[in-house]
Structures are given as C-alpha cells and as structure tokens.
Amino acid sequence: MKKAARERSTTSWSQLLRQLGSVLLSLHADDQVEVLVGVDAGTPAGEPFLTALLAATDSGALAVYERVAKRLGRDVPDDAKDARAQWQTDVLLLHQLYRYQ
C-alpha cells in the first residue's frame, strides 16, 4: 500500500492478492479488517490511513475503511457524500506524504 502511495496510485483487494499471494484470498471480511487495522495501527493521529488507497478503488472497501477507522478511534462522516470527500482527500494527502519516501 505504501508503494501505491509513493506511485501516486491506489490499489484494490485483488491487486493486493496478486502481490501478496493466496494467503489473503480466503480471508473473511472480518479478517480483512483485522489485517488492515494492523497496517494502519501505527498511523499518527494527523495522517490518513493507508486503507484509504484501497477504499478509493472499490465501493465495497468503503465499509471496510469505515470499520478500520472506527476500530482505530477515528470518525468517518455518516453522510455518504461527505465520507467520499474524506476518502478522496485522504488519498491525495497520502500521495503527498509518500511522494518522496
């Protein structure tokens, strides 16, 4: 996911499956959330979650992003339009953060 951020791109669960192998293939949605919570657990309070890169490409991932954010104590707007705007902003911020890393 950091690679996608550095490349100013997004990713999808299927791309992650191709990159990381079949171990992710059989994960239940709850387990996917746990994996992403682990990825984003160390994210400083002022930075967006890498999970935003996944949510930006997959409408089903938006719910996963919300679950990850809530598990890690962050708020996500209830309004779908506002939530979409937050995710888009998070993606842009991630691209800037990782641009030179």
CSV table of C-alpha atoms in Angstrom, one decimal:
chain,number,residue,atom,x,y,z
A,1,MET,CA,0.0,0.0,0.0
A,2,LYS,CA,2.9,2.3,0.7
A,3,LYS,CA,4.2,1.5,-2.8
A,4,ALA,CA,0.8,2.6,-4.3
A,5,ALA,CA,1.0,5.9,-2.2
A,6,ARG,CA,4.6,6.5,-3.5
A,7,GLU,CA,3.5,5.9,-7.0
A,8,ARG,CA,0.5,8.3,-6.5
A,9,SER,CA,-1.8,5.5,-7.2
A,10,THR,CA,-4.5,3.5,-5.5
A,11,THR,CA,-4.9,-0.3,-5.0
A,12,SER,CA,-7.6,-2.9,-4.8
A,13,TRP,CA,-8.0,-6.0,-2.8
A,14,SER,CA,-7.5,-8.1,-5.9
A,15,GLN,CA,-4.2,-6.3,-6.6
A,16,LEU,CA,-3.1,-7.0,-3.0
A,17,LEU,CA,-4.0,-10.6,-3.6
A,18,ARG,CA,-1.8,-10.7,-6.7
A,19,GLN,CA,1.1,-9.0,-4.9
A,20,LEU,CA,0.9,-10.9,-1.6
A,21,GLY,CA,-0.3,-14.3,-2.7
A,22,SER,CA,-3.2,-16.6,-2.0
A,23,VAL,CA,-2.9,-16.3,1.8
A,24,LEU,CA,-5.3,-13.3,1.6
A,25,LEU,CA,-7.7,-15.0,-0.7
A,26,SER,CA,-9.6,-17.0,1.9
A,27,LEU,CA,-9.8,-14.1,4.4
A,28,HIS,CA,-13.3,-13.4,5.7
A,29,ALA,CA,-14.3,-9.7,5.7
A,30,ASP,CA,-13.8,-9.5,9.4
A,31,ASP,CA,-10.2,-10.9,9.0
A,32,GLN,CA,-9.6,-8.4,6.2
A,33,VAL,CA,-10.5,-5.6,8.6
A,34,GLU,CA,-8.0,-7.1,11.1
A,35,VAL,CA,-5.2,-7.1,8.6
A,36,LEU,CA,-5.9,-3.5,7.7
A,37,VAL,CA,-6.2,-2.5,11.3
A,38,GLY,CA,-2.7,-3.9,11.7
A,39,VAL,CA,-1.4,-2.0,8.7
A,40,ASP,CA,-2.9,1.3,10.0
A,41,ALA,CA,-2.4,0.9,13.7
A,42,GLY,CA,0.8,2.9,13.8
A,43,THR,CA,-0.5,5.8,11.8
A,44,PRO,CA,0.0,9.1,13.5
A,45,ALA,CA,-3.2,10.9,14.5
A,46,GLY,CA,-2.8,13.7,11.9
A,47,GLU,CA,-2.2,11.3,9.0
A,48,PRO,CA,-4.7,9.4,6.8
A,49,PHE,CA,-4.9,5.6,6.9
A,50,LEU,CA,-3.3,3.7,4.0
A,51,THR,CA,-6.6,1.8,3.8
A,52,ALA,CA,-7.9,4.9,2.0
A,53,LEU,CA,-6.0,3.8,-1.0
A,54,LEU,CA,-8.0,0.6,-1.1
A,55,ALA,CA,-11.3,2.3,-0.4
A,56,ALA,CA,-10.7,4.7,-3.3
A,57,THR,CA,-10.9,1.9,-5.9
A,58,ASP,CA,-13.5,-0.5,-4.5
A,59,SER,CA,-17.0,0.5,-3.4
A,60,GLY,CA,-17.2,-2.5,-1.1
A,61,ALA,CA,-14.0,-1.4,0.6
A,62,LEU,CA,-15.6,1.8,1.8
A,63,ALA,CA,-17.3,-0.1,4.5
A,64,VAL,CA,-14.1,-1.8,5.4
A,65,TYR,CA,-12.4,1.6,5.6
A,66,GLU,CA,-15.1,2.8,7.9
A,67,ARG,CA,-14.7,-0.2,10.2
A,68,VAL,CA,-10.9,0.2,10.3
A,69,ALA,CA,-11.3,3.9,11.1
A,70,LYS,CA,-13.8,3.2,13.9
A,71,ARG,CA,-11.6,0.4,15.3
A,72,LEU,CA,-8.7,2.8,15.5
A,73,GLY,CA,-10.7,5.6,17.1
A,74,ARG,CA,-11.3,7.8,14.0
A,75,ASP,CA,-14.5,9.3,12.9
A,76,VAL,CA,-15.9,8.9,9.4
A,77,PRO,CA,-18.8,11.1,8.2
A,78,ASP,CA,-22.2,9.5,8.2
A,79,ASP,CA,-23.3,11.2,5.1
A,80,ALA,CA,-22.1,9.2,2.0
A,81,LYS,CA,-21.1,12.3,0.1
A,82,ASP,CA,-19.0,13.7,3.0
A,83,ALA,CA,-17.5,10.3,3.5
A,84,ARG,CA,-16.5,10.0,-0.2
A,85,ALA,CA,-14.9,13.5,0.0
A,86,GLN,CA,-12.9,12.5,3.1
A,87,TRP,CA,-11.6,9.4,1.4
A,88,GLN,CA,-10.6,11.4,-1.7
A,89,THR,CA,-8.9,13.9,0.5
A,90,ASP,CA,-7.1,11.1,2.4
A,91,VAL,CA,-5.8,9.6,-0.9
A,92,LEU,CA,-4.4,13.0,-2.0
A,93,LEU,CA,-2.8,13.5,1.4
A,94,LEU,CA,-1.2,10.0,1.2
A,95,HIS,CA,0.2,10.7,-2.2
A,96,GLN,CA,1.8,13.9,-0.9
A,97,LEU,CA,3.1,12.2,2.3
A,98,TYR,CA,4.7,9.3,0.5
A,99,ARG,CA,5.8,11.1,-2.6
A,100,TYR,CA,9.5,11.3,-1.6
A,101,GLN,CA,9.7,8.3,0.7
